[in-house]
PDB file of C-alpha atoms and ligand atoms in Angstrom:
ATOM      1  CA  MET A   1     108.432 -31.637 289.915  1.00 87.00           C
ATOM      2  CA  LYS A   2     106.615 -32.754 286.782  1.00 91.00           C
ATOM      3  CA  CYS A   3     106.428 -36.252 285.324  1.00 92.00           C
ATOM      4  CA  GLU A   4     108.798 -35.209 282.509  1.00 90.00           C
ATOM      5  CA  GLU A   5     111.439 -33.982 284.936  1.00 91.00           C
ATOM      6  CA  LEU A   6     111.131 -37.134 286.934  1.00 92.00           C
ATOM      7  CA  LEU A   7     111.773 -39.125 283.781  1.00 92.00           C
ATOM      8  CA  THR A   8     115.148 -37.486 283.187  1.00 90.00           C
ATOM      9  CA  MET A   9     116.277 -38.357 286.711  1.00 92.00           C
ATOM     10  CA  LEU A  10     114.977 -41.883 286.734  1.00 94.00           C
ATOM     11  CA  ASN A  11     118.393 -43.546 286.349  1.00 93.00           C
ATOM     12  CA  GLU A  12     119.918 -41.711 289.265  1.00 93.00           C
ATOM     13  CA  TYR A  13     116.903 -42.473 291.421  1.00 94.00           C
ATOM     14  CA  VAL A  14     116.796 -46.170 290.561  1.00 94.00           C
ATOM     15  CA  ASP A  15     120.573 -46.477 291.025  1.00 94.00           C
ATOM     16  CA  GLY A  16     120.453 -44.603 294.316  1.00 91.00           C
ATOM     17  CA  THR A  17     122.839 -41.888 293.144  1.00 91.00           C
ATOM     18  CA  VAL A  18     120.415 -38.998 293.109  1.00 90.00           C
ATOM     19  CA  ASP A  19     121.276 -36.050 295.314  1.00 91.00           C
ATOM     20  CA  PRO A  20     119.333 -36.047 298.597  1.00 92.00           C
ATOM     21  CA  ALA A  21     117.460 -32.787 297.993  1.00 91.00           C
ATOM     22  CA  VAL A  22     116.286 -33.987 294.591  1.00 91.00           C
ATOM     23  CA  CYS A  23     115.480 -37.388 296.032  1.00 92.00           C
ATOM     24  CA  GLU A  24     113.037 -35.825 298.457  1.00 93.00           C
ATOM     25  CA  GLU A  25     111.261 -33.984 295.648  1.00 93.00           C
ATOM     26  CA  PHE A  26     111.265 -37.134 293.586  1.00 94.00           C
ATOM     27  CA  GLU A  27     109.593 -39.085 296.354  1.00 94.00           C
ATOM     28  CA  LYS A  28     107.044 -36.357 296.976  1.00 95.00           C
ATOM     29  CA  HIS A  29     106.055 -36.587 293.333  1.00 96.00           C
ATOM     30  CA  LEU A  30     105.887 -40.384 293.452  1.00 95.00           C
ATOM     31  CA  ALA A  31     103.624 -40.333 296.492  1.00 96.00           C
ATOM     32  CA  GLY A  32     101.079 -38.333 294.530  1.00 95.00           C
ATOM     33  CA  CYS A  33     101.505 -39.875 291.085  1.00 95.00           C
ATOM     34  CA  ASN A  34     100.524 -43.478 290.610  1.00 95.00           C
ATOM     35  CA  PRO A  35     101.668 -43.815 286.944  1.00 95.00           C
ATOM     36  CA  CYS A  36     105.195 -42.633 287.793  1.00 95.00           C
ATOM     37  CA  GLN A  37     105.246 -45.010 290.762  1.00 96.00           C
ATOM     38  CA  VAL A  38     104.368 -47.933 288.526  1.00 96.00           C
ATOM     39  CA  VAL A  39     106.949 -46.910 285.911  1.00 96.00           C
ATOM     40  CA  VAL A  40     109.658 -46.832 288.584  1.00 96.00           C
ATOM     41  CA  ASP A  41     108.574 -50.283 289.814  1.00 96.00           C
ATOM     42  CA  ASN A  42     108.491 -51.641 286.266  1.00 96.00           C
ATOM     43  CA  ILE A  43     111.998 -50.336 285.585  1.00 97.00           C
ATOM     44  CA  ARG A  44     113.355 -51.934 288.748  1.00 96.00           C
ATOM     45  CA  GLN A  45     111.695 -55.223 287.820  1.00 96.00           C
ATOM     46  CA  THR A  46     113.029 -55.011 284.278  1.00 97.00           C
ATOM     47  CA  ILE A  47     116.601 -54.613 285.524  1.00 97.00           C
ATOM     48  CA  THR A  48     116.190 -57.438 288.052  1.00 95.00           C
ATOM     49  CA  LEU A  49     114.803 -59.741 285.421  1.00 95.00           C
ATOM     50  CA  TYR A  50     117.787 -59.250 283.122  1.00 95.00           C
ATOM     51  CA  LYS A  51     120.302 -59.388 285.920  1.00 93.00           C
ATOM     52  CA  ASP A  52     118.906 -62.571 287.434  1.00 90.00           C
ATOM     53  CA  GLY A  53     117.927 -64.180 284.150  1.00 85.00           C
ATOM     54  CA  GLN A  54     119.242 -67.598 283.183  1.00 82.00           C
ATOM     55  CA  PRO A  55     122.805 -67.208 281.932  1.00 85.00           C
ATOM     56  CA  TYR A  56     123.956 -68.618 278.628  1.00 91.00           C
ATOM     57  CA  ALA A  57     126.235 -71.552 279.277  1.00 93.00           C
ATOM     58  CA  MET A  58     129.226 -71.890 277.016  1.00 96.00           C
ATOM     59  CA  PRO A  59     129.176 -75.182 275.112  1.00 97.00           C
ATOM     60  CA  VAL A  60     131.658 -77.557 276.765  1.00 97.00           C
ATOM     61  CA  LYS A  61     133.203 -78.640 273.494  1.00 98.00           C
ATOM     62  CA  PHE A  62     133.838 -75.100 272.385  1.00 98.00           C
ATOM     63  CA  ARG A  63     135.373 -74.300 275.754  1.00 98.00           C
ATOM     64  CA  GLU A  64     137.864 -77.129 275.382  1.00 98.00           C
ATOM     65  CA  GLN A  65     138.803 -76.037 271.870  1.00 98.00           C
ATOM     66  CA  MET A  66     139.287 -72.483 272.978  1.00 98.00           C
ATOM     67  CA  HIS A  67     141.506 -73.470 275.895  1.00 98.00           C
ATOM     68  CA  ASP A  68     143.595 -75.642 273.550  1.00 98.00           C
ATOM     69  CA  ALA A  69     143.993 -72.749 271.140  1.00 98.00           C
ATOM     70  CA  LEU A  70     144.968 -70.417 273.974  1.00 98.00           C
ATOM     71  CA  ARG A  71     147.535 -72.853 275.384  1.00 97.00           C
ATOM     72  CA  LYS A  72     149.073 -73.264 271.962  1.00 97.00           C
ATOM     73  CA  LYS A  73     149.353 -69.520 271.532  1.00 96.00           C
ATOM     74  CA  TRP A  74     150.750 -69.209 275.044  1.00 96.00           C
ATOM     75  CA  LYS A  75     153.535 -71.639 274.251  1.00 95.00           C
ATOM     76  CA  GLU A  76     154.510 -69.609 271.217  1.00 94.00           C
ATOM     77  CA  LYS A  77     154.654 -66.533 273.382  1.00 91.00           C
ATOM     78  CA  PHE A  78     156.551 -68.093 276.280  1.00 89.00           C
ATOM     79  CA  PRO A  79     158.502 -70.925 274.654  1.00 87.00           C
ATOM     80  CA  LYS A  80     160.833 -71.509 277.582  1.00 71.00           C
ATOM     81  CA  LYS A  81     158.150 -72.652 280.016  1.00 53.00           C
TER      82      LYS A  81
ATOM     83  CA  MET B   1     156.354 -74.392 291.874  1.00 48.00           C
ATOM     84  CA  THR B   2     154.705 -71.078 292.634  1.00 56.00           C
ATOM     85  CA  ASN B   3     151.449 -70.862 294.529  1.00 68.00           C
ATOM     86  CA  LEU B   4     148.566 -71.993 292.395  1.00 80.00           C
ATOM     87  CA  PRO B   5     145.875 -69.387 291.841  1.00 86.00           C
ATOM     88  CA  THR B   6     142.810 -69.776 294.016  1.00 87.00           C
ATOM     89  CA  PRO B   7     139.347 -68.246 293.527  1.00 87.00           C
ATOM     90  CA  GLU B   8     140.424 -65.617 296.051  1.00 89.00           C
ATOM     91  CA  THR B   9     143.520 -64.523 294.156  1.00 92.00           C
ATOM     92  CA  PRO B  10     142.746 -60.958 292.983  1.00 95.00           C
ATOM     93  CA  ASP B  11     142.763 -60.174 289.262  1.00 96.00           C
ATOM     94  CA  VAL B  12     145.700 -57.779 289.558  1.00 95.00           C
ATOM     95  CA  GLU B  13     147.853 -60.513 291.038  1.00 95.00           C
ATOM     96  CA  LEU B  14     146.874 -62.981 288.331  1.00 96.00           C
ATOM     97  CA  VAL B  15     147.612 -60.374 285.687  1.00 96.00           C
ATOM     98  CA  CYS B  16     151.120 -59.892 287.106  1.00 95.00           C
ATOM     99  CA  LEU B  17     151.761 -63.615 287.168  1.00 95.00           C
ATOM    100  CA  ALA B  18     150.405 -64.029 283.645  1.00 96.00           C
ATOM    101  CA  LYS B  19     152.662 -61.247 282.398  1.00 95.00           C
ATOM    102  CA  ALA B  20     155.567 -63.134 283.928  1.00 94.00           C
ATOM    103  CA  GLY B  21     154.629 -66.167 281.879  1.00 94.00           C
ATOM    104  CA  GLU B  22     152.525 -68.204 284.329  1.00 95.00           C
ATOM    105  CA  LEU B  23     150.035 -70.134 282.248  1.00 96.00           C
ATOM    106  CA  ASP B  24     148.042 -71.140 285.334  1.00 95.00           C
ATOM    107  CA  ALA B  25     147.371 -67.509 286.108  1.00 96.00           C
ATOM    108  CA  PHE B  26     146.242 -66.783 282.576  1.00 97.00           C
ATOM    109  CA  GLU B  27     143.935 -69.793 282.614  1.00 97.00           C
ATOM    110  CA  ALA B  28     142.490 -68.711 285.945  1.00 97.00           C
ATOM    111  CA  LEU B  29     141.672 -65.307 284.438  1.00 97.00           C
ATOM    112  CA  THR B  30     140.112 -66.939 281.407  1.00 98.00           C
ATOM    113  CA  ASN B  31     138.017 -69.234 283.608  1.00 97.00           C
ATOM    114  CA  ARG B  32     136.893 -66.272 285.606  1.00 97.00           C
ATOM    115  CA  TYR B  33     135.564 -64.231 282.682  1.00 97.00           C
ATOM    116  CA  GLU B  34     134.779 -66.575 279.801  1.00 98.00           C
ATOM    117  CA  GLN B  35     131.141 -67.168 280.799  1.00 97.00           C
ATOM    118  CA  ARG B  36     130.498 -63.465 281.111  1.00 96.00           C
ATOM    119  CA  VAL B  37     132.065 -62.751 277.752  1.00 98.00           C
ATOM    120  CA  TYR B  38     130.115 -65.555 276.118  1.00 98.00           C
ATOM    121  CA  GLY B  39     126.860 -64.392 277.735  1.00 96.00           C
ATOM    122  CA  LEU B  40     127.417 -60.818 276.616  1.00 97.00           C
ATOM    123  CA  ALA B  41     128.175 -61.997 273.077  1.00 97.00           C
ATOM    124  CA  MET B  42     125.085 -64.240 272.987  1.00 96.00           C
ATOM    125  CA  ARG B  43     122.870 -61.398 274.135  1.00 95.00           C
ATOM    126  CA  MET B  44     124.393 -59.048 271.583  1.00 95.00           C
ATOM    127  CA  LEU B  45     124.430 -61.456 268.656  1.00 95.00           C
ATOM    128  CA  ARG B  46     121.978 -64.278 269.449  1.00 94.00           C
ATOM    129  CA  GLN B  47     123.963 -66.716 267.428  1.00 95.00           C
ATOM    130  CA  GLU B  48     126.166 -69.405 268.977  1.00 96.00           C
ATOM    131  CA  GLN B  49     128.854 -69.487 266.329  1.00 97.00           C
ATOM    132  CA  ASP B  50     129.288 -65.715 266.444  1.00 97.00           C
ATOM    133  CA  ALA B  51     129.299 -65.710 270.245  1.00 98.00           C
ATOM    134  CA  GLU B  52     132.014 -68.379 270.217  1.00 98.00           C
ATOM    135  CA  ASP B  53     134.067 -66.350 267.750  1.00 98.00           C
ATOM    136  CA  VAL B  54     133.786 -63.269 269.921  1.00 98.00           C
ATOM    137  CA  THR B  55     134.773 -65.229 273.026  1.00 98.00           C
ATOM    138  CA  GLN B  56     137.805 -66.843 271.448  1.00 98.00           C
ATOM    139  CA  GLN B  57     138.933 -63.605 269.794  1.00 98.00           C
ATOM    140  CA  THR B  58     138.566 -61.793 273.088  1.00 98.00           C
ATOM    141  CA  PHE B  59     140.846 -64.122 275.029  1.00 98.00           C
ATOM    142  CA  LEU B  60     143.369 -64.369 272.201  1.00 98.00           C
ATOM    143  CA  SER B  61     143.467 -60.610 272.199  1.00 98.00           C
ATOM    144  CA  VAL B  62     143.869 -60.563 275.987  1.00 98.00           C
ATOM    145  CA  LEU B  63     146.799 -62.935 275.625  1.00 97.00           C
ATOM    146  CA  GLU B  64     148.422 -60.872 272.900  1.00 96.00           C
ATOM    147  CA  ASN B  65     147.916 -57.517 274.564  1.00 96.00           C
ATOM    148  CA  LEU B  66     148.520 -58.412 278.161  1.00 95.00           C
ATOM    149  CA  GLU B  67     151.848 -56.575 278.389  1.00 93.00           C
ATOM    150  CA  GLY B  68     150.134 -53.440 277.150  1.00 94.00           C
ATOM    151  CA  PHE B  69     147.498 -53.635 279.876  1.00 95.00           C
ATOM    152  CA  ARG B  70     148.619 -51.095 282.452  1.00 90.00           C
ATOM    153  CA  GLY B  71     145.683 -51.339 284.792  1.00 89.00           C
ATOM    154  CA  GLU B  72     144.149 -47.948 283.969  1.00 87.00           C
ATOM    155  CA  SER B  73     140.830 -49.745 284.126  1.00 90.00           C
ATOM    156  CA  SER B  74     140.050 -52.929 286.000  1.00 94.00           C
ATOM    157  CA  PHE B  75     140.876 -56.154 284.213  1.00 96.00           C
ATOM    158  CA  SER B  76     137.175 -57.056 283.940  1.00 96.00           C
ATOM    159  CA  THR B  77     136.356 -53.735 282.255  1.00 96.00           C
ATOM    160  CA  TRP B  78     139.249 -54.246 279.870  1.00 97.00           C
ATOM    161  CA  VAL B  79     138.067 -57.725 278.919  1.00 98.00           C
ATOM    162  CA  LEU B  80     134.473 -56.583 278.435  1.00 97.00           C
ATOM    163  CA  ARG B  81     135.746 -53.690 276.351  1.00 97.00           C
ATOM    164  CA  ILE B  82     137.548 -56.055 274.002  1.00 97.00           C
ATOM    165  CA  ALA B  83     134.485 -58.295 273.810  1.00 98.00           C
ATOM    166  CA  SER B  84     132.153 -55.351 273.128  1.00 97.00           C
ATOM    167  CA  HIS B  85     134.229 -54.141 270.225  1.00 96.00           C
ATOM    168  CA  ALA B  86     134.482 -57.648 268.789  1.00 97.00           C
ATOM    169  CA  ALA B  87     130.691 -58.026 268.958  1.00 96.00           C
ATOM    170  CA  LEU B  88     130.161 -54.647 267.286  1.00 94.00           C
ATOM    171  CA  LYS B  89     132.510 -55.627 264.523  1.00 93.00           C
ATOM    172  CA  ILE B  90     130.319 -58.627 263.742  1.00 94.00           C
ATOM    173  CA  ILE B  91     127.182 -56.492 263.801  1.00 92.00           C
ATOM    174  CA  ARG B  92     128.813 -54.093 261.351  1.00 89.00           C
ATOM    175  CA  LYS B  93     129.766 -56.930 259.095  1.00 89.00           C
ATOM    176  CA  ARG B  94     126.233 -58.286 259.188  1.00 89.00           C
ATOM    177  CA  LYS B  95     124.922 -54.925 258.146  1.00 86.00           C
ATOM    178  CA  GLY B  96     127.498 -54.702 255.398  1.00 81.00           C
ATOM    179  CA  LEU B  97     128.811 -51.477 256.787  1.00 67.00           C
ATOM    180  CA  ASN B  98     132.306 -50.392 257.546  1.00 58.00           C
ATOM    181  CA  THR B  99     131.348 -47.838 260.081  1.00 57.00           C
ATOM    182  CA  VAL B 100     128.584 -47.965 262.618  1.00 53.00           C
ATOM    183  CA  SER B 101     129.452 -46.186 265.473  1.00 56.00           C
ATOM    184  CA  LEU B 102     129.444 -45.948 268.994  1.00 56.00           C
ATOM    185  CA  GLU B 103     131.779 -43.091 268.498  1.00 54.00           C
ATOM    186  CA  GLU B 104     129.516 -40.497 266.964  1.00 49.00           C
ATOM    187  CA  ALA B 105     128.958 -38.389 269.992  1.00 42.00           C
ATOM    188  CA  THR B 106     126.445 -35.847 268.876  1.00 44.00           C
ATOM    189  CA  GLU B 107     123.325 -37.372 267.555  1.00 54.00           C
ATOM    190  CA  PRO B 108     119.867 -36.117 268.336  1.00 52.00           C
ATOM    191  CA  SER B 109     118.833 -39.271 270.144  1.00 59.00           C
ATOM    192  CA  ASP B 110     121.474 -38.636 272.776  1.00 64.00           C
ATOM    193  CA  ASP B 111     119.512 -35.767 274.166  1.00 71.00           C
ATOM    194  CA  PHE B 112     117.410 -35.981 277.321  1.00 72.00           C
ATOM    195  CA  ASN B 113     114.721 -33.855 275.667  1.00 72.00           C
ATOM    196  CA  SER B 114     113.878 -36.561 273.190  1.00 76.00           C
ATOM    197  CA  ILE B 115     113.321 -39.326 275.715  1.00 84.00           C
ATOM    198  CA  PRO B 116     110.072 -41.105 274.814  1.00 84.00           C
ATOM    199  CA  HIS B 117     107.392 -41.128 277.475  1.00 88.00           C
ATOM    200  CA  PRO B 118     106.140 -44.347 278.981  1.00 93.00           C
ATOM    201  CA  GLU B 119     102.938 -45.415 277.249  1.00 93.00           C
ATOM    202  CA  PHE B 120     101.792 -48.734 278.587  1.00 94.00           C
ATOM    203  CA  ILE B 121     101.795 -48.426 282.357  1.00 95.00           C
ATOM    204  CA  ALA B 122     100.607 -51.346 284.467  1.00 95.00           C
ATOM    205  CA  ASP B 123     101.749 -53.468 287.372  1.00 95.00           C
ATOM    206  CA  TRP B 124     103.161 -56.799 286.327  1.00 95.00           C
ATOM    207  CA  ARG B 125     101.111 -59.902 286.993  1.00 93.00           C
ATOM    208  CA  GLN B 126     104.065 -61.765 288.465  1.00 91.00           C
ATOM    209  CA  SER B 127     107.220 -60.887 290.349  1.00 91.00           C
ATOM    210  CA  PRO B 128     110.611 -61.127 288.618  1.00 89.00           C
ATOM    211  CA  ALA B 129     111.496 -63.992 290.960  1.00 88.00           C
ATOM    212  CA  HIS B 130     108.636 -66.037 289.484  1.00 88.00           C
ATOM    213  CA  LEU B 131     109.273 -64.898 285.957  1.00 89.00           C
ATOM    214  CA  VAL B 132     112.943 -65.896 285.735  1.00 84.00           C
ATOM    215  CA  GLU B 133     111.916 -69.484 286.338  1.00 83.00           C
ATOM    216  CA  ARG B 134     109.847 -69.566 283.176  1.00 84.00           C
ATOM    217  CA  ASN B 135     111.533 -70.667 279.983  1.00 82.00           C
ATOM    218  CA  GLU B 136     109.543 -68.482 277.643  1.00 87.00           C
ATOM    219  CA  VAL B 137     110.683 -65.456 279.609  1.00 90.00           C
ATOM    220  CA  ARG B 138     114.239 -65.696 278.318  1.00 89.00           C
ATOM    221  CA  ARG B 139     112.870 -65.571 274.795  1.00 90.00           C
ATOM    222  CA  LEU B 140     110.835 -62.524 275.696  1.00 93.00           C
ATOM    223  CA  LEU B 141     113.857 -60.812 277.250  1.00 94.00           C
ATOM    224  CA  ASP B 142     116.066 -61.578 274.278  1.00 93.00           C
ATOM    225  CA  ASP B 143     113.458 -60.414 271.785  1.00 95.00           C
ATOM    226  CA  ALA B 144     113.102 -57.137 273.630  1.00 96.00           C
ATOM    227  CA  LEU B 145     116.893 -56.709 273.658  1.00 95.00           C
ATOM    228  CA  THR B 146     117.085 -57.378 269.948  1.00 94.00           C
ATOM    229  CA  ARG B 147     114.628 -54.593 269.275  1.00 95.00           C
ATOM    230  CA  LEU B 148     117.006 -52.158 270.936  1.00 95.00           C
ATOM    231  CA  ASP B 149     119.502 -50.411 268.762  1.00 92.00           C
ATOM    232  CA  GLU B 150     122.896 -52.066 269.387  1.00 92.00           C
ATOM    233  CA  LYS B 151     124.414 -49.002 270.968  1.00 90.00           C
ATOM    234  CA  HIS B 152     121.635 -48.900 273.525  1.00 95.00           C
ATOM    235  CA  ARG B 153     121.741 -52.657 273.989  1.00 96.00           C
ATOM    236  CA  LEU B 154     125.445 -52.682 274.717  1.00 96.00           C
ATOM    237  CA  VAL B 155     125.213 -49.887 277.264  1.00 97.00           C
ATOM    238  CA  PHE B 156     122.360 -51.681 279.036  1.00 98.00           C
ATOM    239  CA  LEU B 157     124.186 -55.018 279.080  1.00 97.00           C
ATOM    240  CA  LEU B 158     127.442 -53.583 280.412  1.00 97.00           C
ATOM    241  CA  ARG B 159     125.808 -51.396 283.014  1.00 97.00           C
ATOM    242  CA  ASP B 160     122.826 -53.407 284.210  1.00 97.00           C
ATOM    243  CA  VAL B 161     123.756 -56.997 283.463  1.00 96.00           C
ATOM    244  CA  GLU B 162     127.549 -56.930 283.865  1.00 95.00           C
ATOM    245  CA  GLY B 163     127.352 -54.399 286.665  1.00 95.00           C
ATOM    246  CA  LEU B 164     129.898 -51.899 285.339  1.00 96.00           C
ATOM    247  CA  SER B 165     129.597 -48.348 286.658  1.00 96.00           C
ATOM    248  CA  VAL B 166     128.613 -45.510 284.340  1.00 95.00           C
ATOM    249  CA  ARG B 167     132.277 -44.436 284.261  1.00 95.00           C
ATOM    250  CA  GLU B 168     133.475 -47.949 283.418  1.00 96.00           C
ATOM    251  CA  THR B 169     130.821 -48.371 280.737  1.00 97.00           C
ATOM    252  CA  ALA B 170     131.939 -45.081 279.215  1.00 96.00           C
ATOM    253  CA  ASP B 171     135.569 -46.237 279.250  1.00 94.00           C
ATOM    254  CA  ALA B 172     134.720 -49.594 277.736  1.00 94.00           C
ATOM    255  CA  LEU B 173     132.835 -48.017 274.851  1.00 95.00           C
ATOM    256  CA  ASP B 174     134.873 -44.828 274.347  1.00 93.00           C
ATOM    257  CA  LEU B 175     131.855 -42.681 275.181  1.00 94.00           C
ATOM    258  CA  ASN B 176     131.443 -39.846 277.607  1.00 94.00           C
ATOM    259  CA  GLU B 177     129.406 -40.391 280.760  1.00 95.00           C
ATOM    260  CA  GLY B 178     126.615 -38.142 279.520  1.00 93.00           C
ATOM    261  CA  ASN B 179     126.095 -40.340 276.475  1.00 94.00           C
ATOM    262  CA  VAL B 180     126.103 -43.460 278.588  1.00 96.00           C
ATOM    263  CA  LYS B 181     123.431 -42.006 280.852  1.00 95.00           C
ATOM    264  CA  VAL B 182     121.101 -41.040 278.032  1.00 94.00           C
ATOM    265  CA  ARG B 183     121.536 -44.351 276.256  1.00 95.00           C
ATOM    266  CA  LEU B 184     120.969 -46.256 279.449  1.00 97.00           C
ATOM    267  CA  LEU B 185     117.779 -44.343 280.132  1.00 96.00           C
ATOM    268  CA  ARG B 186     116.498 -44.994 276.620  1.00 95.00           C
ATOM    269  CA  ALA B 187     117.353 -48.662 276.896  1.00 97.00           C
ATOM    270  CA  ARG B 188     115.681 -49.094 280.272  1.00 97.00           C
ATOM    271  CA  LEU B 189     112.552 -47.240 279.178  1.00 97.00           C
ATOM    272  CA  GLN B 190     112.205 -49.148 275.948  1.00 96.00           C
ATOM    273  CA  LEU B 191     112.734 -52.512 277.641  1.00 97.00           C
ATOM    274  CA  ARG B 192     110.228 -51.558 280.324  1.00 97.00           C
ATOM    275  CA  GLU B 193     107.705 -50.629 277.659  1.00 97.00           C
ATOM    276  CA  ASP B 194     108.197 -53.869 275.738  1.00 96.00           C
ATOM    277  CA  LEU B 195     108.123 -56.142 278.760  1.00 96.00           C
ATOM    278  CA  THR B 196     105.152 -54.398 280.352  1.00 96.00           C
ATOM    279  CA  ARG B 197     103.083 -54.902 277.204  1.00 95.00           C
ATOM    280  CA  VAL B 198     103.479 -58.635 277.740  1.00 94.00           C
ATOM    281  CA  LEU B 199     103.877 -58.968 281.493  1.00 95.00           C
ATOM    282  CA  GLY B 200     101.658 -56.108 282.632  1.00 94.00           C
ATOM    283  CA  ASP B 201      98.170 -56.729 283.890  1.00 92.00           C
ATOM    284  CA  PRO B 202      95.818 -55.030 281.378  1.00 89.00           C
ATOM    285  CA  ALA B 203      93.116 -54.868 284.035  1.00 89.00           C
ATOM    286  CA  ARG B 204      95.397 -52.606 286.034  1.00 89.00           C
ATOM    287  CA  GLN B 205      96.582 -50.381 283.246  1.00 90.00           C
ATOM    288  CA  LEU B 206      96.957 -46.757 284.257  1.00 90.00           C
ATOM    289  CA  VAL B 207      96.321 -43.837 282.022  1.00 83.00           C
ATOM    290  CA  ARG B 208      98.404 -40.780 282.649  1.00 74.00           C
ATOM    291  CA  SER B 209      96.269 -37.690 282.892  1.00 66.00           C
ATOM    292  CA  PRO B 210      97.359 -35.210 280.204  1.00 60.00           C
ATOM    293  CA  HIS B 211      97.878 -32.271 282.531  1.00 52.00           C
ATOM    294  CA  HIS B 212      99.422 -33.769 285.554  1.00 50.00           C
ATOM    295  CA  HIS B 213     101.547 -31.221 287.366  1.00 48.00           C
ATOM    296  CA  GLU B 214     102.108 -32.409 290.886  1.00 42.00           C
TER     297      GLU B 214
HETATM  298 ZN1   ZN C 301     104.289 -38.407 287.603  1.00 85.39          ZN
END
C-alpha cells in the first residue's frame, strides 16, 4: 500500500469500518511510515477536539421567547387542549 | 393526566404523543434537541441572530410538519435535516445567490483522486483534553471551520460533531453516501492541516520522502 492509497481509506480506518484484510495492510503501512502515522493521529485528535469542544449555549432569553412562540403556535394547531 | 415525559422516554413515543396533541411531549422533544440545533447553526453561521432564527424556524417547522413525519429516519436526523437546510438558506442569502447547492452531485472536487495531500505533518504539542480547556482554542476551531466550504463544513458537523452515520448524513443532506464520504475526507484533512499548522510542534515536523512506497 502506498501513502496515496492509505489516504483514500483514512475515513474507514479512523471510523473503524475498514474491512479486516485492508485494515491489516493499512497497519503494516503505518508501522513503516511515520508521516502517515502522525496524520492518522492528527485526524483523530482533530475529530476529538471538535466533538469535545465547548458547546454554544443558547441565550436564556431567546429560549424563553422561542418556547412562547411555539406554545402559541401549538394552541392554534390544537385549540381544544 | 397522561404520564409526563421523562428523560428516558424514547423519541418515537414522544413523537406519537405530540402528534396526538400533547404539548408536554412536544416541549420535551424541543428541550432535547434545541441546544444541538443552536450549536450546529452557530458553527455554520457564526452569528447569534442567525443561529436563533435557524433554531426557531427549525422547531416551528417541526411543529407544522409533525404529522408528515413518518419515521423513515430517526427524529434527530429529521430535525438536523431541517436545521441544515435552514442554515444553508441563510448562507445562500448572504451570498446573494438563489442556488448554491448541496445537490449538484457531480463536481470534480467530489472525486477521491483530487484529495489534497497532507503538507504540514507534526505531532501536536498538547493533547486534545488539554486543548479544549483553552478559550482561544474555540476561536481556532471556528476559524478553521469557516475556511471550509459550507458543503464540507456541514458534512463534517453532522457526521463528526452530531454523530450521525454516513447514511444518516446522506439522508439529511439529500446526497449519496459516496459524496458524503469524499466531502468528509476533504473536511477532515483540511481541518487537520489548519489545526496542525497552529498546534503542531514545528521542532517535530516530518517531511514526507517523495518516493515512499512501503
Ligand atoms: Zn505513508
